[in-house]
CSV table of C-alpha atoms and ligand atoms in Angstrom, one decimal:
chain,number,residue,atom,x,y,z
A,1,MET,CA,84.4,123.9,110.0
A,2,ILE,CA,86.0,121.8,107.9
A,3,PHE,CA,87.2,122.5,104.0
A,4,TYR,CA,87.6,119.4,101.6
A,5,PHE,CA,88.3,118.9,97.9
A,6,SER,CA,87.4,115.7,96.8
A,7,GLY,CA,87.3,114.0,92.9
A,8,THR,CA,85.5,110.9,93.6
A,9,GLY,CA,83.4,111.4,96.6
A,10,ASN,CA,86.1,109.2,99.3
A,11,SER,CA,87.1,112.6,100.7
A,12,ALA,CA,83.8,114.3,100.5
A,13,TRP,CA,82.6,111.2,102.0
A,14,ALA,CA,85.7,110.8,105.2
A,15,ALA,CA,84.9,114.8,105.3
A,16,ARG,CA,80.7,114.6,106.2
A,17,GLN,CA,81.2,111.4,108.8
A,18,LEU,CA,83.6,113.5,111.0
A,19,ALA,CA,81.7,116.2,110.3
A,20,ARG,CA,78.5,114.5,111.7
A,21,LEU,CA,81.2,112.8,114.4
A,22,THR,CA,82.6,116.0,115.7
A,23,ASP,CA,79.1,118.5,115.4
A,24,ASP,CA,80.5,120.2,112.7
A,25,THR,CA,80.1,121.3,109.3
A,26,ALA,CA,81.6,119.6,106.1
A,27,CYS,CA,82.5,122.7,103.0
A,28,ASP,CA,83.4,121.8,99.7
A,29,ILE,CA,85.8,124.4,99.2
A,30,THR,CA,84.8,123.8,95.1
A,31,HIS,CA,81.7,125.5,95.9
A,32,LEU,CA,83.0,128.9,98.1
A,33,ASN,CA,82.8,132.0,96.6
A,34,GLU,CA,84.7,134.0,99.5
A,35,LEU,CA,86.6,133.4,102.3
A,36,PRO,CA,84.7,131.8,105.7
A,37,ASP,CA,85.1,133.9,108.7
A,38,LEU,CA,86.7,131.8,110.9
A,39,THR,CA,87.3,134.0,114.1
A,40,ASP,CA,85.5,132.1,116.4
A,41,ALA,CA,86.2,128.2,115.5
A,42,ARG,CA,87.1,125.7,117.8
A,43,GLN,CA,88.2,123.5,115.1
A,44,ILE,CA,89.8,123.7,111.7
A,45,GLY,CA,89.9,120.8,109.3
A,46,PHE,CA,91.4,119.7,105.9
A,47,VAL,CA,90.1,116.6,103.3
A,48,PHE,CA,91.6,115.8,100.5
A,49,PRO,CA,92.6,113.1,98.1
A,50,ILE,CA,96.8,112.1,97.4
A,51,TYR,CA,97.8,112.9,94.4
A,52,ALA,CA,101.1,111.4,93.3
A,53,TRP,CA,102.1,111.4,96.9
A,54,GLY,CA,101.3,115.4,97.0
A,55,VAL,CA,98.3,117.5,98.2
A,56,PRO,CA,96.0,118.9,95.1
A,57,GLY,CA,97.2,122.0,94.0
A,58,LEU,CA,93.5,123.7,94.6
A,59,MET,CA,94.0,123.0,98.7
A,60,ALA,CA,97.6,123.7,98.7
A,61,ASP,CA,96.4,127.4,97.4
A,62,PHE,CA,93.1,127.7,99.6
A,63,ALA,CA,94.9,126.5,102.6
A,64,GLU,CA,98.0,129.2,101.8
A,65,LYS,CA,95.1,131.8,101.4
A,66,LEU,CA,93.5,130.8,105.0
A,67,PRO,CA,94.5,133.5,108.2
A,68,ALA,CA,96.3,131.8,110.9
A,69,THR,CA,94.2,130.5,113.4
A,70,GLN,CA,94.2,129.9,117.3
A,71,ALA,CA,92.0,126.4,117.0
A,72,PHE,CA,92.8,123.0,116.8
A,73,THR,CA,93.6,121.8,113.3
A,74,PHE,CA,93.7,118.8,111.3
A,75,GLY,CA,94.1,117.5,108.2
A,76,LEU,CA,92.9,113.6,106.8
A,77,CYS,CA,94.1,112.5,103.2
A,78,THR,CA,92.6,109.6,101.7
A,79,CYS,CA,94.9,107.7,99.5
A,80,GLY,CA,94.8,104.2,97.7
A,81,GLU,CA,97.9,102.8,99.6
A,82,ASP,CA,100.0,105.7,101.1
A,83,ALA,CA,100.6,109.0,101.2
A,84,GLY,CA,104.1,110.0,101.6
A,85,HIS,CA,105.5,113.2,102.7
A,86,ALA,CA,102.4,114.8,102.1
A,87,ILE,CA,100.8,116.1,105.0
A,88,LYS,CA,103.8,117.4,106.3
A,89,ARG,CA,104.3,119.1,103.6
A,90,PHE,CA,100.7,120.2,104.2
A,91,SER,CA,101.5,121.0,107.5
A,92,ARG,CA,104.5,124.3,106.1
A,93,LEU,CA,101.8,125.6,104.3
A,94,TYR,CA,99.0,125.8,107.4
A,95,PRO,CA,100.3,124.2,110.7
A,96,LEU,CA,98.2,120.8,111.9
A,97,SER,CA,97.7,120.1,115.5
A,98,SER,CA,96.8,116.6,114.1
A,99,SER,CA,97.3,114.6,110.6
A,100,TYR,CA,95.8,111.2,109.7
A,101,SER,CA,96.0,109.2,106.6
A,102,LEU,CA,93.1,107.2,105.3
A,103,VAL,CA,93.0,104.4,102.8
A,104,MET,CA,90.0,104.8,100.7
A,105,PRO,CA,89.5,102.3,97.1
A,106,ASN,CA,91.8,104.2,94.1
A,107,ASN,CA,90.1,105.9,91.9
A,108,TYR,CA,92.9,106.3,89.3
A,109,ILE,CA,92.2,105.1,86.9
A,110,VAL,CA,94.5,106.6,84.4
A,111,GLY,CA,97.1,105.2,86.4
A,112,SER,CA,96.0,102.2,87.2
A,113,ASP,CA,92.3,99.7,86.7
A,114,THR,CA,90.3,100.2,90.4
A,115,ASP,CA,89.7,98.2,92.9
A,116,ASP,CA,87.8,94.9,92.5
A,117,ALA,CA,84.3,95.5,95.0
A,118,ASP,CA,85.5,93.5,97.6
A,119,GLU,CA,88.4,95.2,98.0
A,120,ILE,CA,86.3,98.8,97.6
A,121,LEU,CA,84.1,97.9,100.1
A,122,LYS,CA,86.8,96.2,102.9
A,123,LYS,CA,88.6,99.9,102.7
A,124,ILE,CA,85.1,101.4,103.2
A,125,ALA,CA,84.6,99.2,106.4
A,126,ALA,CA,87.8,99.5,107.5
A,127,ALA,CA,87.6,103.5,106.9
A,128,ARG,CA,84.8,103.9,108.8
A,129,GLU,CA,86.1,102.4,111.8
A,130,ASP,CA,88.9,104.4,111.7
A,131,LEU,CA,87.0,107.5,110.9
A,132,GLY,CA,85.1,106.7,114.2
A,133,ARG,CA,88.3,106.7,116.4
A,134,ILE,CA,89.6,109.5,114.7
A,135,SER,CA,86.5,111.9,115.6
A,136,GLY,CA,86.9,110.8,119.5
A,137,GLU,CA,90.8,112.4,119.3
A,138,ILE,CA,89.5,115.0,117.0
A,139,ARG,CA,86.8,116.1,119.9
A,140,ARG,CA,89.3,115.9,122.9
A,141,GLN,CA,91.8,117.9,120.6
A,142,GLU,CA,94.4,115.1,121.4
A,143,LYS,CA,97.8,116.0,118.8
A,144,VAL,CA,98.2,113.2,116.6
A,145,TYR,CA,100.0,111.9,113.4
A,146,ARG,CA,99.5,108.8,112.1
A,147,VAL,CA,99.6,108.8,108.6
A,148,HIS,CA,101.0,106.0,106.7
A,149,GLU,CA,104.1,107.3,104.4
A,150,GLY,CA,105.0,104.5,102.7
A,151,ALA,CA,108.7,103.5,101.4
A,152,MET,CA,110.0,105.8,100.0
A,153,ALA,CA,108.1,108.7,101.5
A,154,GLY,CA,110.7,111.6,100.7
A,155,LEU,CA,111.7,111.1,97.3
A,156,LYS,CA,108.1,110.1,96.1
A,157,SER,CA,106.7,113.5,97.6
A,158,GLY,CA,109.7,115.6,96.3
A,159,LEU,CA,110.8,114.2,92.9
A,160,VAL,CA,108.1,111.9,91.9
A,161,ASN,CA,105.6,114.6,93.0
A,162,TYR,CA,107.2,117.6,90.9
A,163,GLY,CA,107.0,115.0,87.8
A,164,PHE,CA,103.5,114.5,88.5
A,165,ASN,CA,102.4,118.2,87.8
A,166,ARG,CA,104.6,119.4,85.4
A,167,PHE,CA,104.2,116.2,83.4
A,168,ALA,CA,101.4,114.1,84.1
A,169,ARG,CA,98.5,116.3,84.2
A,170,SER,CA,97.6,116.8,80.7
A,171,ALA,CA,93.7,116.6,80.1
A,172,LYS,CA,94.5,116.1,76.3
A,173,PRO,CA,94.4,111.8,75.9
A,174,PHE,CA,90.8,112.3,77.2
A,175,PHE,CA,88.3,111.8,74.2
A,176,ALA,CA,84.3,110.8,74.7
A,177,GLY,CA,83.4,107.4,72.4
A,178,ASP,CA,80.3,107.1,70.5
A,179,SER,CA,78.2,106.0,73.3
A,180,CYS,CA,78.5,109.7,74.6
A,181,ASN,CA,75.1,111.3,74.8
A,182,GLY,CA,75.6,114.7,75.1
A,183,CYS,CA,74.4,114.9,78.5
A,184,GLY,CA,77.2,117.6,79.4
A,185,LEU,CA,77.1,116.1,82.9
A,186,CYS,CA,80.8,115.7,83.1
A,187,ALA,CA,81.4,119.4,81.9
A,188,ALA,CA,79.2,120.9,84.4
A,189,ASN,CA,81.0,118.8,87.2
A,190,CYS,CA,84.2,119.3,86.5
A,191,PRO,CA,86.2,121.2,89.2
A,192,ALA,CA,88.8,122.7,86.9
A,193,HIS,CA,86.0,124.1,84.5
A,194,ALA,CA,88.7,122.0,81.9
A,195,ILE,CA,85.5,120.8,79.5
A,196,THR,CA,83.2,122.2,77.4
A,197,LEU,CA,80.8,121.0,75.1
A,198,ARG,CA,80.8,121.5,71.1
A,199,GLU,CA,78.5,120.8,69.2
A,200,GLY,CA,77.3,118.5,71.8
A,201,LYS,CA,80.3,116.6,72.9
A,202,PRO,CA,82.7,117.4,75.6
A,203,VAL,CA,86.4,119.0,74.8
A,204,TRP,CA,89.0,118.7,77.6
A,205,ALA,CA,91.4,122.1,78.1
A,206,THR,CA,95.3,121.4,77.7
A,207,GLN,CA,95.9,120.7,81.7
A,208,CYS,CA,93.6,119.8,84.7
A,209,TYR,CA,93.5,118.8,88.3
A,210,GLN,CA,93.6,114.8,87.3
A,211,CYS,CA,91.0,114.6,89.8
A,212,GLN,CA,89.1,111.8,87.6
A,213,ARG,CA,85.6,112.5,88.0
A,214,CYS,CA,85.0,112.9,84.5
A,215,ILE,CA,86.1,109.5,83.5
A,216,ASN,CA,85.0,107.6,86.4
A,217,GLU,CA,81.1,109.6,86.9
A,218,CYS,CA,79.9,109.6,83.3
A,219,PRO,CA,76.9,107.5,82.9
A,220,LYS,CA,77.8,106.3,79.5
A,221,GLN,CA,81.5,105.0,80.3
A,222,ALA,CA,82.0,106.8,77.2
A,223,ILE,CA,85.2,108.5,78.6
A,224,GLN,CA,88.8,107.6,77.9
A,225,TYR,CA,91.8,108.7,78.4
A,226,GLY,CA,94.4,107.2,75.2
A,227,LYS,CA,94.0,103.7,74.8
A,228,ALA,CA,95.1,102.8,79.1
A,229,THR,CA,91.3,103.1,80.2
A,230,ALA,CA,89.3,101.1,77.7
A,231,ALA,CA,89.6,97.7,80.0
A,232,ARG,CA,89.4,99.1,83.1
A,233,ARG,CA,86.7,99.3,85.6
A,234,ARG,CA,85.0,102.9,86.8
A,235,TYR,CA,84.9,103.8,90.5
A,236,THR,CA,82.9,106.2,92.1
A,237,ILE,CA,81.9,105.9,96.0
A,238,ARG,CA,78.0,106.2,95.5
A,239,GLY,CA,77.4,103.2,94.8
A,240,TYR,CA,79.3,101.6,97.7
A,241,LEU,CA,77.2,103.9,100.3
A,242,PRO,CA,73.7,103.9,102.0
A,243,GLN,CA,71.0,106.5,101.1
A,244,ASP,CA,71.8,108.7,103.7
A,245,GLU,CA,75.4,108.6,103.4
A,246,GLN,CA,75.4,109.9,99.7
B,1,LIG,C1,96.0,112.2,90.5
B,1,LIG,C2,96.0,111.2,90.8
B,1,LIG,C3,97.3,110.9,92.1
B,1,LIG,C4,97.1,109.4,93.2
B,1,LIG,N1,98.2,109.5,93.7
B,1,LIG,C5,97.7,108.3,95.3
B,1,LIG,C6,99.5,108.2,95.6
B,1,LIG,O1,100.2,108.7,95.3
B,1,LIG,N2,98.9,107.2,96.5
B,1,LIG,C7,97.9,107.0,96.7
B,1,LIG,O2,98.0,106.0,97.6
B,1,LIG,N3,96.6,107.0,96.3
B,1,LIG,C8,96.9,107.9,94.8
B,1,LIG,N4,95.9,108.3,94.5
B,1,LIG,C9,94.3,107.7,94.5
B,1,LIG,C10,93.9,108.6,95.6
B,1,LIG,O3,94.2,109.6,96.5
B,1,LIG,C11,92.4,108.2,96.5
B,1,LIG,O4,91.6,107.2,95.3
B,1,LIG,C12,91.5,109.1,97.0
B,1,LIG,O5,90.8,108.4,98.1
B,1,LIG,C13,90.7,109.6,95.9
B,1,LIG,O6,89.7,110.9,96.7
B,1,LIG,P1,88.4,111.3,95.8
B,1,LIG,O7,87.3,110.5,96.1
B,1,LIG,O8,88.2,111.8,96.8
B,1,LIG,O9,88.7,111.7,95.0
B,1,LIG,C14,95.7,108.8,93.3
B,1,LIG,C15,94.4,109.6,93.1
B,1,LIG,C16,94.6,110.7,91.7
B,1,LIG,C17,93.8,111.3,91.0
B,2,LIG,S1,78.8,112.7,81.0
B,2,LIG,FE1,79.6,111.6,79.3
B,2,LIG,S2,77.6,111.4,78.3
B,2,LIG,FE2,77.4,113.2,79.3
B,2,LIG,S3,78.6,114.4,77.9
B,2,LIG,FE3,80.7,113.4,79.5
B,2,LIG,S4,81.5,112.0,78.1
B,2,LIG,FE4,79.2,112.3,77.1
B,3,LIG,S1,89.0,117.3,83.1
B,3,LIG,FE1,87.8,115.4,84.2
B,3,LIG,S2,90.1,114.5,85.3
B,3,LIG,FE2,90.0,116.6,85.1
B,3,LIG,S3,89.7,118.0,86.7
B,3,LIG,FE3,88.1,117.8,85.3
B,3,LIG,S4,86.7,116.2,85.9
B,3,LIG,FE4,88.8,116.2,86.9
């Protein structure tokens, strides 16, 4: 079983690719109503995006609830550039036999603009190759630590990640502009259930995961985060995948 969490599709795609290449099943943890029985699992994987050089709280909480296992375990985080010590920290919650990072297009448009189309295509092509190699290592149950931690990894995964969770998860600056047609997609798809429709317009709760799905996936590009995002591109992986990988 390969468990994943994904805001804009990178980690979902990586998890599905790994499942296909290792004859396993990919499972979105936001769709689970109860913990699965893993007694006979030969491998257990965790795939998630890096948030401020840390593990998304949702994935950390999920892993903490899973029973211990004798199976081969691996974690793969997708990140725009580098992962810090996130996977090492995850391994303290749920011990991992192997750890990987995979560079994918940046989706954090609240922080900076997304990659341009050329860069996105290059990153996905490189990731596809990486996943081929990684899946071979997982199949052979080789113990590997191949994580691009980047500079000052301890500081970033410690203090900076703490600061992100404490101060940068406000959903209050989100708003929908005039082009919103009230379709409700953002509210239906928010993994934190932090959006409700009021008089046909979305309204955000105080805090959320900052997964960037709503702002990137709105079909009308109507969502903004304060003044920062008006001139920035939107990104989800779907526009860059062949039909059979969507
Ligand atoms: C809140 C937030 C924080 C992020 N922090 C980092 C980071 O510290 N390092 C990095 O390389 N990428 C960072 N990113 C980029 C994502 O990790 C990357 O785009 C990831 O592949 C998105 O995966 P998803 O499409 O499955 O949500 C961040 C993205 C978000 C939304
Ligand atoms: S997805 Fe966009 S258009 Fe649809 S309700 Fe949300 S903000 Fe409005
Ligand atoms: S409000 Fe938007 S950014 Fe926040 S968790 Fe929901 S979909 Fe993700």
